CSV table of C-alpha atoms in Angstrom, one decimal:
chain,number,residue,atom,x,y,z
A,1,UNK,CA,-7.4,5.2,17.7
A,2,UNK,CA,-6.8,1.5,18.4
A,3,UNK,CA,-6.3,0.4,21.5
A,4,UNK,CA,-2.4,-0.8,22.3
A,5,UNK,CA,-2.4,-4.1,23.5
A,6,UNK,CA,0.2,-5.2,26.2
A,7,UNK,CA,-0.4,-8.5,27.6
A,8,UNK,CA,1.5,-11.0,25.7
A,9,UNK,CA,-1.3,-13.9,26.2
A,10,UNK,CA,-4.8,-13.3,25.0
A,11,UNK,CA,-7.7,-15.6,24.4
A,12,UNK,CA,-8.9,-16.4,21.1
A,13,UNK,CA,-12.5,-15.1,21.7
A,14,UNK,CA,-10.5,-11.6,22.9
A,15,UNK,CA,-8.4,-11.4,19.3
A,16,UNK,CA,-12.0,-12.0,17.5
A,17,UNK,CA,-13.5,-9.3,19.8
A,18,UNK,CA,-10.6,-6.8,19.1
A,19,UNK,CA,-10.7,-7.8,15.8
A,20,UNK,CA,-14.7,-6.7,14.8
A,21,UNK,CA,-14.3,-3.8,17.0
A,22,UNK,CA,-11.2,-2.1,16.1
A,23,UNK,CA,-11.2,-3.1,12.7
A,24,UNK,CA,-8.0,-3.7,12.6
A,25,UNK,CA,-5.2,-3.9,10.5
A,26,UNK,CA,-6.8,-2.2,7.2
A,27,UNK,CA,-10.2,-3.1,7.7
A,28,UNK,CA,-12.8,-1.2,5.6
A,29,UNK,CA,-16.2,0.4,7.1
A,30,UNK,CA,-18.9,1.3,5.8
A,31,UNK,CA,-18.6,-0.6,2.5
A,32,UNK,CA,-21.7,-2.1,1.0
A,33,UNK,CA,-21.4,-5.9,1.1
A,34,UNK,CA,-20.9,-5.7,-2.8
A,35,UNK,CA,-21.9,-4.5,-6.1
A,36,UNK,CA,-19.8,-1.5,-6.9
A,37,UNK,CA,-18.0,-1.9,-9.1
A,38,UNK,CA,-20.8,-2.6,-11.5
A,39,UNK,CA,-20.4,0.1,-14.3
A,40,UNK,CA,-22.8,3.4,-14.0
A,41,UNK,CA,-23.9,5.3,-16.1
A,42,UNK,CA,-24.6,8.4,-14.5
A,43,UNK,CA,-22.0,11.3,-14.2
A,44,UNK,CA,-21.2,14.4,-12.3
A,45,UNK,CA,-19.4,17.4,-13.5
A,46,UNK,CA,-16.0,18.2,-11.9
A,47,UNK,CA,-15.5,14.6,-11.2
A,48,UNK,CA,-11.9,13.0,-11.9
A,49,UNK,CA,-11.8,9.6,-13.8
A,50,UNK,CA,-8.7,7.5,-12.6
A,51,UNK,CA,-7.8,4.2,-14.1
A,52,UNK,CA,-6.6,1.9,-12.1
A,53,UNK,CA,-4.7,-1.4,-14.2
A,54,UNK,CA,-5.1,-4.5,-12.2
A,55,UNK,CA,-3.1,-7.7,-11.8
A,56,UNK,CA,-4.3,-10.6,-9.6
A,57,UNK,CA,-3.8,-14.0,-8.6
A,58,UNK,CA,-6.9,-14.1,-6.6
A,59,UNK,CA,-10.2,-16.4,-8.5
A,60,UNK,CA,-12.1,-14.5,-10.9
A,61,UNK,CA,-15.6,-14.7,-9.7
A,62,UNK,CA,-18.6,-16.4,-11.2
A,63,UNK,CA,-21.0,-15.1,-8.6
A,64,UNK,CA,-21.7,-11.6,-8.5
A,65,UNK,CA,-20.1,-9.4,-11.6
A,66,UNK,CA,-20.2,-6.4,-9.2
A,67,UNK,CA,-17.1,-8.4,-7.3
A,68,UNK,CA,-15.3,-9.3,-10.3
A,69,UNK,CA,-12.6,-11.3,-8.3
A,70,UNK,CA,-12.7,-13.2,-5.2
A,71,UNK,CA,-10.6,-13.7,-2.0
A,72,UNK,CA,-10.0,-17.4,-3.5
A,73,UNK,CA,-6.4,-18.2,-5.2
A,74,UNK,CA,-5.4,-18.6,-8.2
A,75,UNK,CA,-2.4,-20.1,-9.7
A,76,UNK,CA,-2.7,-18.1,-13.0
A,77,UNK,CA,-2.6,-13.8,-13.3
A,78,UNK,CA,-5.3,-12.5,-14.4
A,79,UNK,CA,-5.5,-8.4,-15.3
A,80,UNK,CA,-7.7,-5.7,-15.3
A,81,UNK,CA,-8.6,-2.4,-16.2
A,82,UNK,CA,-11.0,-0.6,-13.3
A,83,UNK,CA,-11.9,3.5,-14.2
A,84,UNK,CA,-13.2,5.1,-11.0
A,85,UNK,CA,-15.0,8.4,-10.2
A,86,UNK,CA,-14.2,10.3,-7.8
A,87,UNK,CA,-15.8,13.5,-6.5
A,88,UNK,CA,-14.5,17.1,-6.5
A,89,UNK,CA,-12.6,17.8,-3.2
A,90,UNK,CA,-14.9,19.9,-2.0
A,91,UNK,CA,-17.7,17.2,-2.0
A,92,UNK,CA,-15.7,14.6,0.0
A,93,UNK,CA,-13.3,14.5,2.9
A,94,UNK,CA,-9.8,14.2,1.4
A,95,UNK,CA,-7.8,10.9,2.5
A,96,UNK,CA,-11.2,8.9,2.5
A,97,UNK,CA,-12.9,6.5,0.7
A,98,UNK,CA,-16.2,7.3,0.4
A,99,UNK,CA,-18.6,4.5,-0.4
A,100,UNK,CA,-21.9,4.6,-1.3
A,101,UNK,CA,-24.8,4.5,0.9
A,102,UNK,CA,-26.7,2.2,-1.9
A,103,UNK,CA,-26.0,1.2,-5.2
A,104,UNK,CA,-25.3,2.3,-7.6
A,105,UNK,CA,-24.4,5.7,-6.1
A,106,UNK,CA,-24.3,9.3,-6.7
A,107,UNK,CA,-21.3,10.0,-8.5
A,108,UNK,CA,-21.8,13.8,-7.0
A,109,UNK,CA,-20.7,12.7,-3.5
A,110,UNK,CA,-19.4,9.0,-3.7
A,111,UNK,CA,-17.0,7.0,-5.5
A,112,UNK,CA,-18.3,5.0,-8.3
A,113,UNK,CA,-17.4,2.9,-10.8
A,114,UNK,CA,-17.2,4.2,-14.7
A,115,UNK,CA,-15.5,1.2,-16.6
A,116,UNK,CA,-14.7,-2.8,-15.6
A,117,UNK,CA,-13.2,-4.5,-17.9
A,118,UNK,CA,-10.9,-8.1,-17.9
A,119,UNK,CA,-8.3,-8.1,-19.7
A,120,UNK,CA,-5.8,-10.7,-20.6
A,121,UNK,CA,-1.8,-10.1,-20.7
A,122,UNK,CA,-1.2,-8.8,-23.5
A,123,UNK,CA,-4.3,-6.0,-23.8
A,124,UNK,CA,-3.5,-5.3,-20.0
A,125,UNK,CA,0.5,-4.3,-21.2
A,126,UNK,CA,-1.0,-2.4,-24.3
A,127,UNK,CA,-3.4,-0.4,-22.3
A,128,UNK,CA,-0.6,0.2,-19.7
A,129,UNK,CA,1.6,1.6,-23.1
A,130,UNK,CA,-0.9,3.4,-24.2
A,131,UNK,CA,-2.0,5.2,-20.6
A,132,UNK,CA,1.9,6.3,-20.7
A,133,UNK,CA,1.8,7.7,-24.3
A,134,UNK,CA,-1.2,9.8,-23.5
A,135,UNK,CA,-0.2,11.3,-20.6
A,136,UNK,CA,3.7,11.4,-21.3
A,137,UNK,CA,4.6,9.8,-18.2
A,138,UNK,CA,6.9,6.4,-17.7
A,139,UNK,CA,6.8,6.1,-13.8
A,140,UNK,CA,4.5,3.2,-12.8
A,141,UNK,CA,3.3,3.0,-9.2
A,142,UNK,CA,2.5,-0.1,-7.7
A,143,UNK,CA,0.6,-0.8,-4.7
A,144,UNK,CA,0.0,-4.3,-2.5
A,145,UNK,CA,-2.7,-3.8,0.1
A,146,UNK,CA,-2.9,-5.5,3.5
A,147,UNK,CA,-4.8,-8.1,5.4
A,148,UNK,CA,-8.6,-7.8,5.1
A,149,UNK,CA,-9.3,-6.0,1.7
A,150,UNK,CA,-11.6,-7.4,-1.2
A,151,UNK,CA,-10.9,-6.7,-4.3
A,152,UNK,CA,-13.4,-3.6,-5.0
A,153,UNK,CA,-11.4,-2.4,-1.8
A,154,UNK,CA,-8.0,-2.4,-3.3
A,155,UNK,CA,-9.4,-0.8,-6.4
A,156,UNK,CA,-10.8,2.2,-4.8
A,157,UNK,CA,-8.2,2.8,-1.7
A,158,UNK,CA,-5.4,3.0,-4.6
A,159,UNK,CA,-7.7,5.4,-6.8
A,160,UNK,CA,-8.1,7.5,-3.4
A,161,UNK,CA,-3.9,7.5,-2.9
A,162,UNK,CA,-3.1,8.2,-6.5
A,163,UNK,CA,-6.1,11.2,-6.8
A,164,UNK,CA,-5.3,12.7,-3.7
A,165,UNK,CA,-1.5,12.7,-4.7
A,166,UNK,CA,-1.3,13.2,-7.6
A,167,UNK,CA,2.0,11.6,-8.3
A,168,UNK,CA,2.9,11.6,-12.1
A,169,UNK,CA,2.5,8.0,-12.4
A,170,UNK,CA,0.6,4.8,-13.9
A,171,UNK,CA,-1.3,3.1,-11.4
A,172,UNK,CA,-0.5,-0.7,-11.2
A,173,UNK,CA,-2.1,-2.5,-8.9
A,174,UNK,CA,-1.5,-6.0,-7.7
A,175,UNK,CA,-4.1,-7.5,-5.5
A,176,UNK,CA,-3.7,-10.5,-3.9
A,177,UNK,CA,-6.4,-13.3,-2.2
A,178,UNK,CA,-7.5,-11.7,0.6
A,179,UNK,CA,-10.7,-13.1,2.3
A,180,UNK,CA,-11.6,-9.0,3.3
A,181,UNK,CA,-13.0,-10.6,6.0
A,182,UNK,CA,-12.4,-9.6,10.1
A,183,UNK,CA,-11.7,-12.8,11.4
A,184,UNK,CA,-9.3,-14.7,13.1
A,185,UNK,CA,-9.5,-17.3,10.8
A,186,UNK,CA,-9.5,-15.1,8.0
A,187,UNK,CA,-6.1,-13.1,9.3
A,188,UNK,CA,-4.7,-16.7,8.9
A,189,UNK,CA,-5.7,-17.3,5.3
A,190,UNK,CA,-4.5,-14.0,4.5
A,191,UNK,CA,-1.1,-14.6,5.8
A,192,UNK,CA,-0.9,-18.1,3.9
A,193,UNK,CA,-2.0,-15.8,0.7
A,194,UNK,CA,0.5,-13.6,1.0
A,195,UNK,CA,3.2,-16.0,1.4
A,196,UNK,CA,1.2,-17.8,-1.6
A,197,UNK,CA,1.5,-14.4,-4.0
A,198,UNK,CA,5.2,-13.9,-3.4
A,199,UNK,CA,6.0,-15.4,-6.9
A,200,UNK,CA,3.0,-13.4,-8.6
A,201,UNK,CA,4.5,-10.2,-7.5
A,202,UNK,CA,7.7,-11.0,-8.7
A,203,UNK,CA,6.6,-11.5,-11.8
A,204,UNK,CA,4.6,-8.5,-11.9
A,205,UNK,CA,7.4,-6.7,-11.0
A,206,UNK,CA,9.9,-8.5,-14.4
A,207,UNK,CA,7.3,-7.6,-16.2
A,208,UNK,CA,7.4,-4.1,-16.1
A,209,UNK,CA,11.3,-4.4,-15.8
A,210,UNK,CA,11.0,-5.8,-19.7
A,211,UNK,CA,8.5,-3.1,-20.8
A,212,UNK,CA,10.1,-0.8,-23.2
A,213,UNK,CA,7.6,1.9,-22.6
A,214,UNK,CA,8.4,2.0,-18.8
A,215,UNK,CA,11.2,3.9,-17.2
A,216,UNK,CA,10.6,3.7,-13.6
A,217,UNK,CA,9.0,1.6,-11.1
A,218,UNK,CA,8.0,2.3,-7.3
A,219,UNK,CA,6.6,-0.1,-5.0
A,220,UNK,CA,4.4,1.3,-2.3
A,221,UNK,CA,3.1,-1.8,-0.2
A,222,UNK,CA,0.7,-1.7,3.4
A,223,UNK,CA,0.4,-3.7,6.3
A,224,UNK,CA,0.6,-7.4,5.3
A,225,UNK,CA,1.1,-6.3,1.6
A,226,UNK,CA,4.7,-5.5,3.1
A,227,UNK,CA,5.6,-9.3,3.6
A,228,UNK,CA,4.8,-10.3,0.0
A,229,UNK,CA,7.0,-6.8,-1.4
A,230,UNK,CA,9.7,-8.3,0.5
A,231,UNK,CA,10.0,-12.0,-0.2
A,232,UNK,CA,9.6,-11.1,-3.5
A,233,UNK,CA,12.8,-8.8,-3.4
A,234,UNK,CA,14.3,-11.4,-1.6
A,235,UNK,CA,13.5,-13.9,-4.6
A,236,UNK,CA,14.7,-11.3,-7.1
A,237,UNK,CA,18.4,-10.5,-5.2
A,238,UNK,CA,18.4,-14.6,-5.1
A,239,UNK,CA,17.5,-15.7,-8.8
A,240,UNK,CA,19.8,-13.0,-10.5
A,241,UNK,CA,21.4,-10.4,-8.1
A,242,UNK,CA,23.1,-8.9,-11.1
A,243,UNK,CA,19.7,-7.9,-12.4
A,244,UNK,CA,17.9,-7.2,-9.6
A,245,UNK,CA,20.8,-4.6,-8.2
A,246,UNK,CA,21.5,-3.2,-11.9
A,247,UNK,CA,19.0,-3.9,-14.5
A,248,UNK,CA,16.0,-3.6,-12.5
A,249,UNK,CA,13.8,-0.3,-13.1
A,250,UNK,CA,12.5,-0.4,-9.4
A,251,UNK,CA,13.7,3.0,-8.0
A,252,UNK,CA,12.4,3.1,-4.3
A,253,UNK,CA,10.4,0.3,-2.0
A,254,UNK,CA,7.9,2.3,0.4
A,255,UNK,CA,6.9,0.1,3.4
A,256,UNK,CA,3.8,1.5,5.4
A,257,UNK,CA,3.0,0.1,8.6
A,258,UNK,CA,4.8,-3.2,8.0
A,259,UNK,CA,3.1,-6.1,9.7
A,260,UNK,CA,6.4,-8.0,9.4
A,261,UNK,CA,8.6,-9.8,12.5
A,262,UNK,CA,11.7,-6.9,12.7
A,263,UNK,CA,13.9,-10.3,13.2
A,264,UNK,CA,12.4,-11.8,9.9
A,265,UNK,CA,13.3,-8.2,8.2
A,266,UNK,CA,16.8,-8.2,9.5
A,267,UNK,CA,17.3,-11.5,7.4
A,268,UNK,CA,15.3,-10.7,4.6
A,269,UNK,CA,18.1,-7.9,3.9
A,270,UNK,CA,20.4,-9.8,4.9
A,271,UNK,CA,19.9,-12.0,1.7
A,272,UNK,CA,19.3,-9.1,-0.3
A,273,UNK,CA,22.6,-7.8,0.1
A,274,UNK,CA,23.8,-5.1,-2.2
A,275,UNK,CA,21.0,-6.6,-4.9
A,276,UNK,CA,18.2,-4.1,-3.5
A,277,UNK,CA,17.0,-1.1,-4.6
A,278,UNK,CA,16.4,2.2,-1.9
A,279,UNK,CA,14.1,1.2,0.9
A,280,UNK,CA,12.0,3.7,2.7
A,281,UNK,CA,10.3,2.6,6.0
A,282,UNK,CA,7.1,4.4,7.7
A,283,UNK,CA,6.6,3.8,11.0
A,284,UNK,CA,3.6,4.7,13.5
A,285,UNK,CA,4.8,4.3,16.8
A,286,UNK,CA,0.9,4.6,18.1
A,287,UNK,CA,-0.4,2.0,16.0
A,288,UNK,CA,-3.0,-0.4,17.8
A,289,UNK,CA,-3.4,-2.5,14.7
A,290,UNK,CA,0.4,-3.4,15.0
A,291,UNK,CA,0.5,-3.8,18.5
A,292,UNK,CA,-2.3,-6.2,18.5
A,293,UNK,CA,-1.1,-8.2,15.5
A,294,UNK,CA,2.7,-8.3,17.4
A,295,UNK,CA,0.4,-10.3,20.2
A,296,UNK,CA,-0.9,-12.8,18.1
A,297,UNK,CA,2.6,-13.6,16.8
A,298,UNK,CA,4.0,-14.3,20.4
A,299,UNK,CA,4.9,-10.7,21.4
A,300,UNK,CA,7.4,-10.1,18.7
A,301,UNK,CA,8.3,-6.9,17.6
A,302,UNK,CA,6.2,-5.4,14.4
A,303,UNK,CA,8.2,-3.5,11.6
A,304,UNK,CA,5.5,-0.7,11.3
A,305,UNK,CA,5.6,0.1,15.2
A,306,UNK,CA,8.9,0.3,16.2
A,307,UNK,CA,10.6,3.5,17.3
A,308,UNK,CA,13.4,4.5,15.0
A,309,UNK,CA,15.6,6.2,17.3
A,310,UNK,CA,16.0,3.1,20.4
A,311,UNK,CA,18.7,0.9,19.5
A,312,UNK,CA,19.8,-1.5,18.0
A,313,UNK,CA,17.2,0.0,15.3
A,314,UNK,CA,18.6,3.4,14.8
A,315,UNK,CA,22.5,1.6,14.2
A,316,UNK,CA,20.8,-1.2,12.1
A,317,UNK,CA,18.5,0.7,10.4
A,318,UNK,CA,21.8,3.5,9.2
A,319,UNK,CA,23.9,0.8,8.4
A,320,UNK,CA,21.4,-0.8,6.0
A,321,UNK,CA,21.0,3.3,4.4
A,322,UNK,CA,17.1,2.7,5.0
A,323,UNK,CA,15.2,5.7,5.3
A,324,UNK,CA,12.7,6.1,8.0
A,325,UNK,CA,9.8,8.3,8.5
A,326,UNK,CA,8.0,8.7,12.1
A,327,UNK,CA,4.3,9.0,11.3
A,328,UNK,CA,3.6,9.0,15.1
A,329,UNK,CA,3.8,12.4,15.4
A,330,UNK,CA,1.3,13.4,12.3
A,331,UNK,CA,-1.6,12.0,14.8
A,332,UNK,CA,-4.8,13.9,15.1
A,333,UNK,CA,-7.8,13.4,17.9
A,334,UNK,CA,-9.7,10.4,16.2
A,335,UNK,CA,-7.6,8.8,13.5
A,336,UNK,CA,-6.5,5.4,12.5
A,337,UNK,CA,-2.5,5.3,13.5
A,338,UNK,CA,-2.5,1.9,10.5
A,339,UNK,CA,-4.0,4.1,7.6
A,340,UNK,CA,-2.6,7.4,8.8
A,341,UNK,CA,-0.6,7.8,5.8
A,342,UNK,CA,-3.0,6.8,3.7
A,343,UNK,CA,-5.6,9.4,5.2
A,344,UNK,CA,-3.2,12.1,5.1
A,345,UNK,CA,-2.2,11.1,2.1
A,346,UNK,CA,1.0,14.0,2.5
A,347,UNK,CA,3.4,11.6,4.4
A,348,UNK,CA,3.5,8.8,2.3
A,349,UNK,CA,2.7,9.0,-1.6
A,350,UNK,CA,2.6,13.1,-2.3
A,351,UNK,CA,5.7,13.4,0.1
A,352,UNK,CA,7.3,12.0,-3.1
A,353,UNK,CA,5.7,13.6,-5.6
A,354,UNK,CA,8.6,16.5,-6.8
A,355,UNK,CA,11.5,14.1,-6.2
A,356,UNK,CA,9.4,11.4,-8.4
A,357,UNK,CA,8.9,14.0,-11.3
A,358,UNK,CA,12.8,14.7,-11.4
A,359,UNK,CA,13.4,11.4,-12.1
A,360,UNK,CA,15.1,10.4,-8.5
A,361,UNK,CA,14.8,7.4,-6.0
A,362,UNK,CA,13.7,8.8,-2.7
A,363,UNK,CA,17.1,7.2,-1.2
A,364,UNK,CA,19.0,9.8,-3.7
A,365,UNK,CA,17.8,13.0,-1.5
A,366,UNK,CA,19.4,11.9,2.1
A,367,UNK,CA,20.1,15.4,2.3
A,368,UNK,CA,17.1,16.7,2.4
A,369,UNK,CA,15.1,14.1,4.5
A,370,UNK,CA,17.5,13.3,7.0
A,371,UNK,CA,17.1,9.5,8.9
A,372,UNK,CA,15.1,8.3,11.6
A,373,UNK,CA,12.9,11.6,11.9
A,374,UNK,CA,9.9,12.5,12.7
A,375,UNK,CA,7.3,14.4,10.3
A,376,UNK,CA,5.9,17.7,12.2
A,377,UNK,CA,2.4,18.0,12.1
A,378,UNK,CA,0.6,21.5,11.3
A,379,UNK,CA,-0.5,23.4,14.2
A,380,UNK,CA,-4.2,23.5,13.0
A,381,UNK,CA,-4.2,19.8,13.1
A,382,UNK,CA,-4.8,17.6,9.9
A,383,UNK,CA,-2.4,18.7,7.3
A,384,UNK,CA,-4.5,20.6,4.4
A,385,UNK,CA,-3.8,17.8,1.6
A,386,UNK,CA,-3.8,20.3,-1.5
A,387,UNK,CA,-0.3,21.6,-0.9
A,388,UNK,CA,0.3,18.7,1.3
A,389,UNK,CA,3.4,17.0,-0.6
A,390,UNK,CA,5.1,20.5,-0.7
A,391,UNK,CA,4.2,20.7,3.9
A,392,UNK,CA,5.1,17.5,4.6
A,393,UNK,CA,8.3,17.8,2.5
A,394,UNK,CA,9.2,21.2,4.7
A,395,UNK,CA,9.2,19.6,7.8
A,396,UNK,CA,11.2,17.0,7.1
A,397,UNK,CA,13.4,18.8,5.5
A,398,UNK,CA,13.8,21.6,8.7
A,399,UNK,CA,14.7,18.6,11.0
A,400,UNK,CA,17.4,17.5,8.7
């Protein structure tokens, strides 16, 4: 668990020393320094292929083709098409990436990489078609990662979320120019690059809205990934509320761990108005990364770390009808409060799972999920994550 910080000054050798111990705010460890997502050839049986469908404003790279794209921008898309391998469950620890100890790795026990492929626009909406016709769904899922994630480690994070899920959805993700680097310096670029990919993801976003083989969109976004999902909402309800509130085929926003300013939030919705679709919030009131990251913006309050039911959140956040979920109380000895939903995988992605499949916005089923609670952990600890959608869904539901 990361270590809250309260003093609200702290040297800039301290932040660099937090930052490469605690690797915080979604930094990944023990990933090779690159190379894997070079194609392999070898396969294991009981393995599960997912394809993930990539779009990008980060640089494609001309240095190493297991890297594919850089943490340098780019003012053009580019798209993708990335099949992973992942191990049975019972050869890996569920909610975890598992990287490989060398290249290219053993599919039997680490994730590895089956397909790479660029593509340009139009083969990347064909392929996104054709993934629906096969497997009869129209629900896309897109994820935006946070601070500190290269682009291999957006590609396999979001094959772990949607495999241990399994939410009845196409993967989409958009990955922005990250430097996946744990520096100061670096959380600095990666602000600038989210505030840079605000556009991209809005056009990401119209996109899909003008697809006639999609029905539904959700937007699931982490950490920093949270600041670009929302200034690009903003820039939606701005350009052409009517559309945005009516015509749009985004059915729920899911904010992890928000690494935004609540006061910046509070006029972000503001702007929004009425032109927004249902917003669900997950909070982690224990989380070191956000604490830590509210110190190096001058001690203001985080998003992702506040606690639901102090005011003036609890009024503001009813008024605004946005749905919160206490991770805080889902924490077992050892684990990271900032990834906790992604390591459980149950409170976040598979908690939505049955209302996806029947065709509703999370916002839709009040009822069931009450506001401003907090998920009950299992007795035994960890949730088990094969039934964990259905567990999850129970004890919110009981504290409605």
């Amino acid at each position: 668990m990361l270590p809250v910080v309260r003093t609200s000054r702290i040297s800039a050798p301290a932040v660099l020393l937090a930052l490469s111990i605690a690797a915080v705010l979604g930094g990944c460890a023990g990933r090779p320094s690159q190379g894997v997502l070079v194609p392999t050839a070898q396969v294991a049986p009981g393995n599960t292929n997912v394809p993930i469908y990539v779009v990008t404003n980060r640089k494609r790279s001309d240095v190493d083709p297991g890297e594919m794209f850089s943490g340098d921008r780019s003012d053009e898309l580019s798209f993708a098409e990335v099949t992973v391998s992942i191990p049975p469950d019972a050869a890996r620890k569920i909610g975890e990436v598992q990287w490989p100890a060398s290249l290219p790795g053993d599919p039997q026990r680490d994730f590895t990489t089956v397909s790479a492929d660029y593509l340009d626009k139009t083969h990347f909406a064909a392929s996104v078609a054709a993934a629906m016709k096969q497997s009869g769904r129209n629900k896309v899922l897109v994820f935006v990662h946070g601070f500190n994630n290269r682009f291999d480690d957006a590609v396999y994070r979001f094959a772990q979320i949607v495999h241990d899920s399994k939410v009845p959805v196409v993967p989409v993700l958009f990955t922005w120019p990250s430097r996946g680097e744990l520096r100061l310096r670096a959380y600095t670029y990666d602000r600038e690059s989210a505030n840079f990919s605000r556009d991209a993801l809005d056009n990401l976003l119209s996109t899909l809205d003008a697809s006639s083989a999609v029905g539904e969109v959700y937007l699931l976004a982490h950490s920093m990934g949270n600041w670009i999902a929302l200034e690009a909402l903003r820039t939606r309800a701005i350009r052409a509320p009517a559309v945005a509130s009516k015509r749009s085929k985004l059915k729920n926003v899911m904010l992890v761990a928000p690494d935004v300013d609540v006061d910046v939030f509070r006029s972000q919705l503001n702007r929004m108005s009425g032109a927004r679709p249902p917003i669900s919030l997950f909070v982690s009131r224990d989380d070191g990364a956000l604490s830590l990251s509210k110190t190096i913006w001058g001690d203001v309050a985080r998003l992702g770390d506040i606690d639901p039911t102090q005011e003036p959140y609890r009024t503001e956040l009813a008024r605004d009808r946005i749905d919160v979920y206490d991770l805080t109380k889902l924490a077992v000895a050892g684990d990271d409060a900032h990834d906790r939903a992604f390591e459980q995988v149950g409170p976040v992605v598979a908690m939505i799972r049955q209302r996806m499949a029947q065709g509703q916005a999370l916002g839709e089923q009040k009822a069931a999920a009450g506001r401003s609670r907090g998920l009950r952990s299992s007795a035994r600890g960890r949730p088990c994550l094969a039934s964990s959608w259905r567990r999850v869904d129970e004890a919110v539901t009981s504290q409605a």
